[in-house]
Structure formats: C-alpha cells, structure tokens
Amino acid sequence: MKKKMLLLNTTVLLGLGGVLSTPAYASTIQDMESQKSQIQNQRQDVQSNIKAASDELTRLQAEQDQMKAQLERLTIAEEENNKKAQKTEADIKETSKQVEQLEKEIKLLQEKLEKRNDILKDRARSLQESGGNVEYLQVLLGSSSFGDFVDRALAVSTIVDADRGILKETKNMQDELKTKQADVKSKLASLEDMKAELNEMTVQLAAQKKQKDALAKELKDKEAKNEELKASLQSKDSSLANEQSTLEQNIKDQKAAEEAARKAAEQAAKEAAKKAAEQAQKAAAAPAEKADSSSVKAEAPKASSNDVAPTSAPAPKASNVVTVGNRWIGNSAYVFGGGRSQSDISHGLFDCSSFVHWAYSQVGVNLGPLGSVSTETLKHAGTQVSSSQMQPGDLVFFDTYKKDGHVGIYVGGGKFIGAQSSTGVAIANMSSGYWKQKFNGRVVRI
C-alpha cells in the first residue's frame, strides 16, 4: 500500500510539473522580449535622428538669432542714413540759397563800385584840369566878404570830406566784395562735397536696402525650413511615443496574463494535491494507517532581467589693432556719422573713421576726440610713409566721393579691414578691383 501511495504521489507531482511549466507562456515571453528588443533598437535609431535634428535646430536657431540681429542693425542703419541724406539735401538747398543771395549782393556791390569809380574818375579829372588843389584856393580867394569867405571855406571842407568819405566807402565796399566772394567760393566747395556725399549715400542706401531685403528673404526661408523640421520631429516623436505606449501596454497586459496564469496554476496544483490526498486516504486499508504526505511546492518561473543601466555622458581677446575689429564682421552696419556714441558702438553702427578710432582705442591708442574724428583728422594723426613700406596696422586712405573720403586699417597681404558702406565692418582686397582703383597711396603710421 505504501508503494501505491508513493506511485500516486509521484504521478501527482509529475502532473503538477506539467501544469506549472506550460510551453506556451515561455514562448510568449520570448516573443515579447524579442519584440521589445527590436522596438528598443528602432527607438535608439529614431532618438539618434531626433538628436541630430535637434542639433540642427539649435544651429539654425543660433544662425537665425544672428540674422535677426543683423537685420535690426541694417534697419537702424537705413533709418539713420535716410535721416542723414534728408539733412544733407536740406543743407544743399539752404547753402544754394545762401550762395544765390551772396551772388545777388556781390552783383549790387559791383554796380555800386562801378558808380563810385565813375564819380572818383570825374572828380580826379576835374582836379587834374584845375592843376591840383588850385580850384579850392580860387574858390576861397574869390569871396566878396568875410561871410562869403566862411561859407566858401565850409563848402570846400565839405567837398574834401566827401572825397575822403567816397574813397573810404569805396575801400570798404571792395573789402566786403572780397569777403563775400571768398565766402561764396567756400560755400560752393562745401556744396560740391555735400552733393558728392549725398550721391555716395544714395548709392549705398540702395546697396543696404538690397542687402537687407536679401537677408530678410533668407531669414524667412530658414524659418520655414525650421518649422518644417520641427513638424517632422514632432511627427516622429508622436509616432515613437505611440509605439512605445503600445509596447508598454502589451507588456503590461502580458504580465497580467502571466500573473493570472500563475495564480490559476497554483490554485489548480493545490486542488489537485488536495484531491490526490483525499483519494489516498480513501484507498488506505486501515484507519490507523496514515499516508505519508508530501507537500509539493511549485516554483513560479522567475523572470530574468537583462536590463543594463545607461551610462551617463561626461559632462575674444584681441591682441592688436589688426584683429580687434574681427568681432564686428557680420555683426555691424555702416551709418554715415555713426560710431560716435556708446549706443552706436554697442549696436555695431560705425562709419569708416569711427571704426578706426574704436579699433585703436581697444589697444590703448587715443586718436583724438571721438565726436570730431574724420578722415581729415586721421590723415594727420601719425607719420606718412610710402605705400611700398606698408605694414599691418597702418592707416590706408581711398578717394571715394572725395579725396581721402575713406580710411581703413591695413592687415597685410594686400587687404584692409574697415567699416565698408555696403557691408559694415569687413576685410576687403585693395590689391585688385574697386579698392585698388580708389587707393590714393596715402599711408599713415600711428
């Protein structure tokens, strides 16, 4: 009987082992782990693409910020240069009126002088015909009485004083004429300079507007591409999130199913063990004989974890005047008369002479008052040297709208850096093309 009980218990144990190790569950877990591994690999690829796209977005954003800042500078420069052009036009009109008025006054003076000259000629002719001052003496000696003598003497004195007054007034008129003529000449020269400067401004304003429009279009195109890239990233991210959510839900459902199956298997094992025990007791021949009870404990399959903990990734000083201005290349705009206030300098708004003044101030060299710096003051600021002896740091001058109308800093290799009216601060080639034609050979060493 004891042998029968042992055989029965063995049969129950084998049956329970079959229930607890159903091959279908192992196969499902294996499939899920494989699917999870595949999706993780796909996710890594997508995340890698997202990171690359995010890096591109960051680069585009930085580029856009620079372009927006430059666009703002160009807008300010355009406004300031338009104001300067309008003021120059008004100055030209005012100076033209002054010249016209002076020319009228000169004409009147010339007419008065001609009349004065005729009077003086007549009096000189009369004096010559009377033999000098004899006419005056005869007038005095021909008096009929003392009272007549006094009256004649007063008359002669008046005539002499009149001659003297005419001569003095004529001299004053001649001096006034020379002064007005010199004033007209000076204003005409100033007028020519203003007209030339206005023409230069008109050309450069057109160039600045063209540059601004091109920059605005480029910015708009890049913003559109940026938005397109963002939309693509969002779509990828949304797809990835849905896929990940689906996978997590599937794993959750599968774990719940496995847990339910495990509990069901445990319950079935308990019921089978109980039933087997009852059958064993019924099969016992004597009441005193007790069947050896074997408690069988089924071990639930243990999930193995292959998760690997992620590893964490390890976490301008200009030396001289030739290079100190490089920081403004692509970050500045040309403004006629600009660069003479801290606000202009902070926004990168220069003209050619104020940029040179600023660059030298950065290396400790003072080129005079900032408010009055010009190409005229700069060409006298140092020692003139031959163009064949040019060295980096020398000032080079160009005849643009007027003689010595533009200045820059020689950097070597036939190039110079300066605030150019079409580009802002930039390095230009003076050994060929436009600047070669405009270079007048003036080189000043500070």
Tab-separated table of C-alpha atoms in Angstrom:
chain	number	residue	atom	x	y	z
A	1	MET	CA	0.000	0.000	0.000
A	2	LYS	CA	2.853	2.292	0.804
A	3	LYS	CA	4.251	1.611	-2.637
A	4	LYS	CA	0.885	2.502	-4.198
A	5	MET	CA	0.844	5.803	-2.302
A	6	LEU	CA	4.363	6.655	-3.438
A	7	LEU	CA	3.426	5.919	-7.041
A	8	LEU	CA	0.321	8.072	-6.784
A	9	ASN	CA	2.236	10.977	-5.263
A	10	THR	CA	4.816	10.692	-7.994
A	11	THR	CA	2.074	10.815	-10.601
A	12	VAL	CA	0.539	13.911	-8.987
A	13	LEU	CA	3.925	15.609	-8.801
A	14	LEU	CA	4.598	14.929	-12.458
A	15	GLY	CA	1.129	16.221	-13.329
A	16	LEU	CA	1.701	19.414	-11.374
A	17	GLY	CA	5.061	19.906	-13.042
A	18	GLY	CA	3.341	19.716	-16.404
A	19	VAL	CA	0.774	22.299	-15.329
A	20	LEU	CA	3.381	24.755	-13.948
A	21	SER	CA	5.679	24.622	-16.979
A	22	THR	CA	3.325	25.259	-19.875
A	23	PRO	CA	5.459	25.841	-23.010
A	24	ALA	CA	3.017	28.466	-24.384
A	25	TYR	CA	3.945	31.005	-21.688
A	26	ALA	CA	7.670	30.609	-22.239
A	27	SER	CA	7.175	31.109	-25.966
A	28	THR	CA	5.081	34.278	-25.420
A	29	ILE	CA	7.670	35.823	-23.108
A	30	GLN	CA	10.411	35.072	-25.578
A	31	ASP	CA	8.422	36.695	-28.382
A	32	MET	CA	7.700	39.743	-26.247
A	33	GLU	CA	11.340	40.141	-25.246
A	34	SER	CA	12.377	39.861	-28.894
A	35	GLN	CA	9.755	42.411	-29.902
A	36	LYS	CA	10.836	44.686	-27.086
A	37	SER	CA	14.474	44.426	-28.190
A	38	GLN	CA	13.534	45.262	-31.784
A	39	ILE	CA	11.474	48.299	-30.764
A	40	GLN	CA	14.257	49.477	-28.436
A	41	ASN	CA	16.666	49.297	-31.370
A	42	GLN	CA	14.216	51.223	-33.536
A	43	ARG	CA	13.752	53.741	-30.760
A	44	GLN	CA	17.506	54.226	-30.474
A	45	ASP	CA	17.681	54.916	-34.213
A	46	VAL	CA	14.787	57.402	-34.049
A	47	GLN	CA	16.241	59.096	-30.970
A	48	SER	CA	19.570	59.376	-32.746
A	49	ASN	CA	17.795	61.064	-35.667
A	50	ILE	CA	15.889	63.310	-33.270
A	51	LYS	CA	19.137	64.334	-31.578
A	52	ALA	CA	20.717	65.134	-34.951
A	53	ALA	CA	17.619	67.116	-35.929
A	54	SER	CA	17.609	68.900	-32.556
A	55	ASP	CA	21.262	69.819	-33.028
A	56	GLU	CA	20.376	71.198	-36.458
A	57	LEU	CA	17.507	73.147	-34.923
A	58	THR	CA	19.862	74.608	-32.335
A	59	ARG	CA	22.326	75.599	-35.048
A	60	LEU	CA	19.562	77.108	-37.180
A	61	GLN	CA	18.197	78.997	-34.192
A	62	ALA	CA	21.618	80.477	-33.413
A	63	GLU	CA	22.022	81.424	-37.073
A	64	GLN	CA	18.547	82.941	-37.106
A	65	ASP	CA	19.332	84.970	-33.983
A	66	GLN	CA	22.453	86.371	-35.684
A	67	MET	CA	20.497	87.142	-38.846
A	68	LYS	CA	17.743	88.872	-36.866
A	69	ALA	CA	20.322	90.966	-35.005
A	70	GLN	CA	21.999	91.921	-38.292
A	71	LEU	CA	18.614	92.719	-39.827
A	72	GLU	CA	17.874	95.041	-36.898
A	73	ARG	CA	21.265	96.746	-37.379
A	74	LEU	CA	20.592	97.208	-41.091
A	75	THR	CA	17.152	98.646	-40.315
A	76	ILE	CA	18.675	101.152	-37.874
A	77	ALA	CA	21.434	101.967	-40.370
A	78	GLU	CA	18.888	102.507	-43.133
A	79	GLU	CA	16.853	104.861	-40.936
A	80	GLU	CA	19.910	106.834	-39.795
A	81	ASN	CA	21.335	107.083	-43.297
A	82	ASN	CA	17.967	108.236	-44.656
A	83	LYS	CA	17.910	110.958	-41.990
A	84	LYS	CA	21.459	111.950	-42.915
A	85	ALA	CA	20.551	112.028	-46.615
A	86	GLN	CA	17.492	114.187	-45.928
A	87	LYS	CA	19.555	116.555	-43.791
A	88	THR	CA	22.215	116.755	-46.491
A	89	GLU	CA	19.556	117.558	-49.096
A	90	ALA	CA	18.196	120.297	-46.818
A	91	ASP	CA	21.727	121.642	-46.260
A	92	ILE	CA	22.306	121.671	-50.011
A	93	LYS	CA	19.103	123.678	-50.564
A	94	GLU	CA	19.977	126.116	-47.767
A	95	THR	CA	23.544	126.548	-48.989
A	96	SER	CA	22.293	127.051	-52.545
A	97	LYS	CA	20.007	129.833	-51.289
A	98	GLN	CA	22.903	131.421	-49.404
A	99	VAL	CA	25.098	131.258	-52.491
A	100	GLU	CA	22.311	132.766	-54.597
A	101	GLN	CA	21.825	135.611	-52.093
A	102	LEU	CA	25.568	136.257	-51.894
A	103	GLU	CA	25.797	136.388	-55.666
A	104	LYS	CA	22.995	138.984	-55.717
A	105	GLU	CA	24.775	141.043	-53.051
A	106	ILE	CA	28.049	140.770	-54.978
A	107	LYS	CA	26.312	141.980	-58.106
A	108	LEU	CA	24.878	145.004	-56.282
A	109	LEU	CA	28.264	145.798	-54.756
A	110	GLN	CA	29.900	145.583	-58.139
A	111	GLU	CA	27.312	148.005	-59.582
A	112	LYS	CA	27.849	150.433	-56.672
A	113	LEU	CA	31.603	150.197	-57.096
A	114	GLU	CA	31.301	150.969	-60.788
A	115	LYS	CA	29.262	154.099	-59.953
A	116	ARG	CA	31.774	155.075	-57.261
A	117	ASN	CA	34.571	154.621	-59.709
A	118	ASP	CA	32.815	156.901	-62.230
A	119	ILE	CA	32.376	159.619	-59.538
A	120	LEU	CA	36.009	159.356	-58.481
A	121	LYS	CA	37.146	159.474	-62.083
A	122	ASP	CA	35.122	162.679	-62.686
A	123	ARG	CA	36.497	164.365	-59.561
A	124	ALA	CA	40.027	163.323	-60.388
A	125	ARG	CA	39.597	164.635	-63.920
A	126	SER	CA	38.276	167.977	-62.559
A	127	LEU	CA	41.155	168.241	-60.109
A	128	GLN	CA	43.667	167.463	-62.839
A	129	GLU	CA	42.201	170.119	-65.143
A	130	SER	CA	42.410	172.785	-62.402
A	131	GLY	CA	46.031	171.995	-61.678
A	132	GLY	CA	45.651	170.201	-58.418
A	133	ASN	CA	44.158	171.980	-55.386
A	134	VAL	CA	44.096	175.418	-57.186
A	135	GLU	CA	40.357	175.105	-57.693
A	136	TYR	CA	39.787	175.035	-53.942
A	137	LEU	CA	42.104	178.059	-53.397
A	138	GLN	CA	40.373	180.096	-56.108
A	139	VAL	CA	37.031	179.362	-54.516
A	140	LEU	CA	38.272	180.760	-51.215
A	141	LEU	CA	40.072	183.861	-52.640
A	142	GLY	CA	37.068	184.774	-54.839
A	143	SER	CA	34.941	185.556	-51.813
A	144	SER	CA	33.334	189.024	-51.736
A	145	SER	CA	33.146	189.317	-47.980
A	146	PHE	CA	34.241	187.594	-44.794
A	147	GLY	CA	30.889	185.912	-44.505
A	148	ASP	CA	31.195	184.722	-48.090
A	149	PHE	CA	34.718	183.525	-47.314
A	150	VAL	CA	33.423	181.474	-44.377
A	151	ASP	CA	30.650	179.990	-46.475
A	152	ARG	CA	33.105	179.103	-49.261
A	153	ALA	CA	35.577	177.632	-46.777
A	154	LEU	CA	32.855	175.419	-45.338
A	155	ALA	CA	31.829	174.329	-48.807
A	156	VAL	CA	35.415	173.429	-49.753
A	157	SER	CA	35.827	171.468	-46.498
A	158	THR	CA	32.626	169.567	-47.222
A	159	ILE	CA	33.821	168.696	-50.708
A	160	VAL	CA	37.192	167.450	-49.412
A	161	ASP	CA	35.442	165.396	-46.702
A	162	ALA	CA	33.083	163.994	-49.286
A	163	ASP	CA	36.008	162.892	-51.427
A	164	ARG	CA	37.590	161.271	-48.423
A	165	GLY	CA	34.277	159.575	-47.497
A	166	ILE	CA	33.759	158.295	-51.010
A	167	LEU	CA	37.243	156.820	-51.055
A	168	LYS	CA	36.787	155.216	-47.631
A	169	GLU	CA	33.352	153.826	-48.503
A	170	THR	CA	34.676	152.540	-51.800
A	171	LYS	CA	37.512	150.759	-49.984
A	172	ASN	CA	35.059	149.215	-47.531
A	173	MET	CA	32.877	148.039	-50.369
A	174	GLN	CA	35.875	146.493	-52.120
A	175	ASP	CA	36.833	144.653	-48.905
A	176	GLU	CA	33.248	143.485	-48.411
A	177	LEU	CA	33.173	142.261	-52.010
A	178	LYS	CA	36.351	140.212	-51.499
A	179	THR	CA	34.946	138.707	-48.287
A	180	LYS	CA	31.660	137.744	-49.928
A	181	GLN	CA	33.459	136.305	-52.942
A	182	ALA	CA	35.655	134.186	-50.646
A	183	ASP	CA	32.545	133.104	-48.710
A	184	VAL	CA	30.801	132.087	-51.925
A	185	LYS	CA	33.860	130.119	-53.017
A	186	SER	CA	33.965	128.289	-49.669
A	187	LYS	CA	30.238	127.525	-49.685
A	188	LEU	CA	30.405	126.313	-53.286
A	189	ALA	CA	33.227	123.927	-52.349
A	190	SER	CA	31.213	122.723	-49.347
A	191	LEU	CA	28.192	122.342	-51.583
A	192	GLU	CA	30.136	120.170	-54.007
A	193	ASP	CA	31.313	117.953	-51.120
A	194	MET	CA	27.756	117.643	-49.809
A	195	LYS	CA	26.440	116.740	-53.248
A	196	ALA	CA	29.165	114.123	-53.678
A	197	GLU	CA	28.445	112.709	-50.222
A	198	LEU	CA	24.719	112.615	-50.963
A	199	ASN	CA	25.366	110.731	-54.207
A	200	GLU	CA	27.532	108.274	-52.281
A	201	MET	CA	24.815	107.855	-49.638
A	202	THR	CA	22.165	107.298	-52.318
A	203	VAL	CA	24.218	104.502	-53.865
A	204	GLN	CA	24.992	102.899	-50.514
A	205	LEU	CA	21.409	103.187	-49.314
A	206	ALA	CA	20.328	101.220	-52.370
A	207	ALA	CA	23.024	98.620	-51.620
A	208	GLN	CA	21.993	98.421	-47.954
A	209	LYS	CA	18.336	98.021	-48.901
A	210	LYS	CA	19.238	95.246	-51.330
A	211	GLN	CA	21.305	93.514	-48.641
A	212	LYS	CA	18.511	93.941	-46.106
A	213	ASP	CA	15.876	92.519	-48.484
A	214	ALA	CA	18.105	89.538	-49.312
A	215	LEU	CA	18.765	88.902	-45.622
A	216	ALA	CA	15.061	89.136	-44.811
A	217	LYS	CA	14.235	86.607	-47.562
A	218	GLU	CA	16.965	84.258	-46.366
A	219	LEU	CA	15.672	84.532	-42.817
A	220	LYS	CA	12.108	83.818	-43.958
A	221	ASP	CA	13.242	80.747	-45.927
A	222	LYS	CA	15.210	79.407	-42.973
A	223	GLU	CA	12.300	79.997	-40.621
A	224	ALA	CA	10.070	77.998	-42.994
A	225	LYS	CA	12.601	75.146	-43.074
A	226	ASN	CA	12.866	75.370	-39.319
A	227	GLU	CA	9.116	74.984	-38.945
A	228	GLU	CA	9.108	72.095	-41.414
A	229	LEU	CA	11.870	70.367	-39.456
A	230	LYS	CA	10.012	70.933	-36.192
A	231	ALA	CA	6.851	69.400	-37.666
A	232	SER	CA	8.804	66.391	-38.895
A	233	LEU	CA	10.391	65.921	-35.469
A	234	GLN	CA	7.049	66.227	-33.729
A	235	SER	CA	5.559	63.626	-36.062
A	236	LYS	CA	8.447	61.241	-35.409
A	237	ASP	CA	8.253	61.849	-31.688
A	238	SER	CA	4.478	61.285	-31.676
A	239	SER	CA	4.864	58.053	-33.651
A	240	LEU	CA	7.608	56.882	-31.313
A	241	ALA	CA	5.540	57.757	-28.255
A	242	ASN	CA	2.531	55.812	-29.624
A	243	GLU	CA	4.695	52.827	-30.432
A	244	GLN	CA	6.308	52.916	-27.008
A	245	SER	CA	2.913	53.295	-25.310
A	246	THR	CA	1.540	50.338	-27.272
A	247	LEU	CA	4.536	48.214	-26.349
A	248	GLU	CA	4.301	49.134	-22.686
A	249	GLN	CA	0.587	48.301	-22.668
A	250	ASN	CA	1.262	44.981	-24.385
A	251	ILE	CA	3.955	44.120	-21.851
A	252	LYS	CA	1.636	45.161	-19.037
A	253	ASP	CA	-1.193	43.023	-20.439
A	254	GLN	CA	1.161	40.099	-20.966
A	255	LYS	CA	2.481	40.340	-17.399
A	256	ALA	CA	-1.093	40.486	-16.101
A	257	ALA	CA	-1.974	37.417	-18.162
A	258	GLU	CA	1.117	35.589	-16.920
A	259	GLU	CA	0.293	36.530	-13.332
A	260	ALA	CA	-3.272	35.280	-13.764
A	261	ALA	CA	-1.987	32.054	-15.331
A	262	ARG	CA	0.496	31.617	-12.498
A	263	LYS	CA	-2.203	32.055	-9.876
A	264	ALA	CA	-4.509	29.698	-11.768
A	265	ALA	CA	-1.733	27.117	-11.956
A	266	GLU	CA	-1.051	27.453	-8.248
A	267	GLN	CA	-4.772	27.043	-7.481
A	268	ALA	CA	-5.005	24.023	-9.779
A	269	ALA	CA	-1.958	22.482	-8.136
A	270	LYS	CA	-3.466	22.975	-4.687
A	271	GLU	CA	-6.758	21.455	-5.754
A	272	ALA	CA	-5.001	18.519	-7.437
A	273	ALA	CA	-2.846	17.926	-4.361
A	274	LYS	CA	-5.926	18.064	-2.152
A	275	LYS	CA	-7.812	15.672	-4.390
A	276	ALA	CA	-4.864	13.280	-4.519
A	277	ALA	CA	-4.595	13.334	-0.743
A	278	GLU	CA	-8.291	12.586	-0.420
A	279	GLN	CA	-8.030	9.694	-2.853
A	280	ALA	CA	-5.019	8.359	-0.984
A	281	GLN	CA	-6.895	8.446	2.284
A	282	LYS	CA	-9.836	6.585	0.782
A	283	ALA	CA	-7.504	3.986	-0.584
A	284	ALA	CA	-5.975	3.282	2.852
A	285	ALA	CA	-6.914	-0.212	4.155
A	286	ALA	CA	-6.713	0.545	7.880
A	287	PRO	CA	-7.826	3.702	9.691
A	288	ALA	CA	-4.577	3.758	11.686
A	289	GLU	CA	-2.508	3.742	8.550
A	290	LYS	CA	-1.692	7.193	7.539
A	291	ALA	CA	-0.361	8.113	4.248
A	292	ASP	CA	2.843	9.997	4.156
A	293	SER	CA	2.011	13.413	2.944
A	294	SER	CA	4.322	15.164	0.630
A	295	SER	CA	3.877	18.800	0.177
A	296	VAL	CA	4.785	19.870	-3.276
A	297	LYS	CA	5.609	23.395	-3.848
A	298	ALA	CA	5.664	24.652	-7.336
A	299	GLU	CA	8.109	27.257	-8.087
A	300	ALA	CA	6.845	30.043	-10.274
A	301	PRO	CA	9.071	30.816	-13.204
A	302	LYS	CA	11.303	33.738	-12.381
A	303	ALA	CA	11.614	36.500	-14.845
A	304	SER	CA	15.215	37.225	-15.717
A	305	SER	CA	16.251	40.830	-16.158
A	306	ASN	CA	18.724	41.745	-18.845
A	307	ASP	CA	18.316	45.493	-18.372
A	308	VAL	CA	21.575	47.372	-18.435
A	309	ALA	CA	21.836	50.673	-16.564
A	310	PRO	CA	22.523	53.501	-19.040
A	311	THR	CA	25.885	55.184	-18.819
A	312	SER	CA	25.899	58.987	-18.437
A	313	ALA	CA	27.922	61.074	-20.868
A	314	PRO	CA	30.730	63.059	-19.312
A	315	ALA	CA	29.840	66.219	-18.755
A	316	PRO	CA	37.544	87.169	-27.626
A	317	LYS	CA	40.711	88.513	-26.720
A	318	ALA	CA	42.117	90.655	-29.487
A	319	SER	CA	45.872	91.104	-29.340
A	320	ASN	CA	46.349	94.074	-31.656
A	321	VAL	CA	44.616	96.626	-33.805
A	322	VAL	CA	44.702	94.370	-36.890
A	323	THR	CA	42.465	91.695	-35.368
A	324	VAL	CA	40.500	93.545	-32.702
A	325	GLY	CA	37.762	94.509	-35.177
A	326	ASN	CA	37.086	90.942	-36.371
A	327	ARG	CA	34.315	90.621	-33.785
A	328	TRP	CA	32.201	93.068	-35.824
A	329	ILE	CA	32.486	91.174	-39.129
A	330	GLY	CA	28.945	90.105	-39.992
A	331	ASN	CA	27.627	91.848	-36.860
A	332	SER	CA	27.689	95.512	-37.884
A	333	ALA	CA	26.222	98.055	-40.274
A	334	TYR	CA	27.513	101.268	-41.882
A	335	VAL	CA	25.931	104.533	-40.731
A	336	PHE	CA	27.111	107.906	-42.030
A	337	GLY	CA	28.305	109.741	-38.915
A	338	GLY	CA	27.736	106.624	-36.769
A	339	GLY	CA	30.007	105.137	-34.100
A	340	ARG	CA	30.315	108.346	-32.102
A	341	SER	CA	28.219	107.294	-29.133
A	342	GLN	CA	28.282	104.276	-26.835
A	343	SER	CA	24.842	103.273	-28.085
A	344	ASP	CA	26.066	103.163	-31.709
A	345	ILE	CA	29.166	101.198	-30.727
A	346	SER	CA	27.116	98.711	-28.680
A	347	HIS	CA	24.936	98.060	-31.729
A	348	GLY	CA	27.883	97.862	-34.157
A	349	LEU	CA	26.941	101.014	-36.077
A	350	PHE	CA	30.097	102.655	-37.494
A	351	ASP	CA	31.395	104.749	-40.339
A	352	CYS	CA	34.964	104.287	-41.559
A	353	SER	CA	36.710	106.835	-39.338
A	354	SER	CA	34.806	105.997	-36.126
A	355	PHE	CA	35.656	102.298	-36.593
A	356	VAL	CA	39.373	103.109	-36.912
A	357	HIS	CA	39.132	105.311	-33.796
A	358	TRP	CA	37.377	102.493	-31.879
A	359	ALA	CA	39.867	99.818	-33.011
A	360	TYR	CA	42.882	101.851	-31.862
A	361	SER	CA	41.169	102.712	-28.572
A	362	GLN	CA	40.891	98.963	-27.885
A	363	VAL	CA	44.693	98.671	-27.878
A	364	GLY	CA	45.213	101.787	-25.783
A	365	VAL	CA	45.824	104.382	-28.526
A	366	ASN	CA	43.815	107.625	-28.438
A	367	LEU	CA	43.240	109.208	-31.850
A	368	GLY	CA	41.625	112.378	-30.526
A	369	PRO	CA	38.037	113.276	-29.560
A	370	LEU	CA	35.564	110.663	-30.802
A	371	GLY	CA	32.936	113.258	-31.649
A	372	SER	CA	35.125	115.062	-34.184
A	373	VAL	CA	37.085	112.166	-35.712
A	374	SER	CA	37.105	112.117	-39.523
A	375	THR	CA	39.316	111.049	-42.392
A	376	GLU	CA	40.802	114.567	-42.322
A	377	THR	CA	41.840	114.282	-38.653
A	378	LEU	CA	43.106	110.715	-39.091
A	379	LYS	CA	45.390	111.503	-42.022
A	380	HIS	CA	47.256	113.933	-39.750
A	381	ALA	CA	47.249	111.611	-36.721
A	382	GLY	CA	50.581	109.933	-37.406
A	383	THR	CA	53.508	109.832	-39.809
A	384	GLN	CA	53.030	109.378	-43.523
A	385	VAL	CA	55.041	106.558	-45.066
A	386	SER	CA	55.467	105.229	-48.573
A	387	SER	CA	52.904	102.690	-49.750
A	388	SER	CA	55.822	100.368	-50.545
A	389	GLN	CA	56.604	100.298	-46.811
A	390	MET	CA	53.073	99.461	-45.660
A	391	GLN	CA	52.845	97.332	-42.521
A	392	PRO	CA	49.881	95.749	-40.712
A	393	GLY	CA	48.263	98.390	-38.518
A	394	ASP	CA	48.959	101.326	-40.875
A	395	LEU	CA	46.038	103.509	-41.966
A	396	VAL	CA	45.270	103.424	-45.692
A	397	PHE	CA	43.204	106.090	-47.483
A	398	PHE	CA	40.989	105.984	-50.551
A	399	ASP	CA	39.499	108.619	-52.836
A	400	THR	CA	35.785	107.743	-52.929
A	401	TYR	CA	33.191	110.526	-53.047
A	402	LYS	CA	36.020	112.963	-52.287
A	403	LYS	CA	39.792	112.903	-51.754
A	404	ASP	CA	40.660	110.799	-48.699
A	405	GLY	CA	36.967	110.005	-48.368
A	406	HIS	CA	37.532	106.516	-46.898
A	407	VAL	CA	40.009	105.025	-44.405
A	408	GLY	CA	40.802	101.522	-43.155
A	409	ILE	CA	43.467	99.527	-41.301
A	410	TYR	CA	45.949	97.517	-43.351
A	411	VAL	CA	46.028	93.857	-42.249
A	412	GLY	CA	48.675	92.572	-44.674
A	413	GLY	CA	48.512	90.521	-47.858
A	414	GLY	CA	47.052	93.399	-49.842
A	415	LYS	CA	43.944	93.574	-47.622
A	416	PHE	CA	42.488	96.012	-45.105
A	417	ILE	CA	39.723	95.978	-42.517
A	418	GLY	CA	37.269	98.839	-42.234
A	419	ALA	CA	33.629	99.836	-41.974
A	420	GLN	CA	32.515	99.486	-45.594
A	421	SER	CA	29.335	101.268	-46.576
A	422	SER	CA	27.843	98.225	-48.319
A	423	THR	CA	28.713	95.505	-45.786
A	424	GLY	CA	29.540	97.063	-42.427
A	425	VAL	CA	32.859	96.020	-40.891
A	426	ALA	CA	34.627	93.672	-43.322
A	427	ILE	CA	38.019	92.760	-44.734
A	428	ALA	CA	38.454	93.933	-48.329
A	429	ASN	CA	41.060	93.413	-51.025
A	430	MET	CA	42.907	96.581	-52.019
A	431	SER	CA	45.280	94.889	-54.454
A	432	SER	CA	42.651	94.438	-57.157
A	433	GLY	CA	39.229	95.657	-58.214
A	434	TYR	CA	37.362	98.638	-56.768
A	435	TRP	CA	39.620	99.382	-53.794
A	436	LYS	CA	42.768	99.180	-55.875
A	437	GLN	CA	41.320	101.877	-58.149
A	438	LYS	CA	40.329	104.042	-55.178
A	439	PHE	CA	43.542	103.672	-53.130
A	440	ASN	CA	45.389	107.000	-53.401
A	441	GLY	CA	48.739	105.894	-51.940
A	442	ARG	CA	48.330	107.712	-48.642
A	443	VAL	CA	49.588	105.545	-45.756
A	444	VAL	CA	49.738	106.832	-42.169
A	445	ARG	CA	51.607	105.022	-39.414
A	446	ILE	CA	50.256	105.628	-35.922
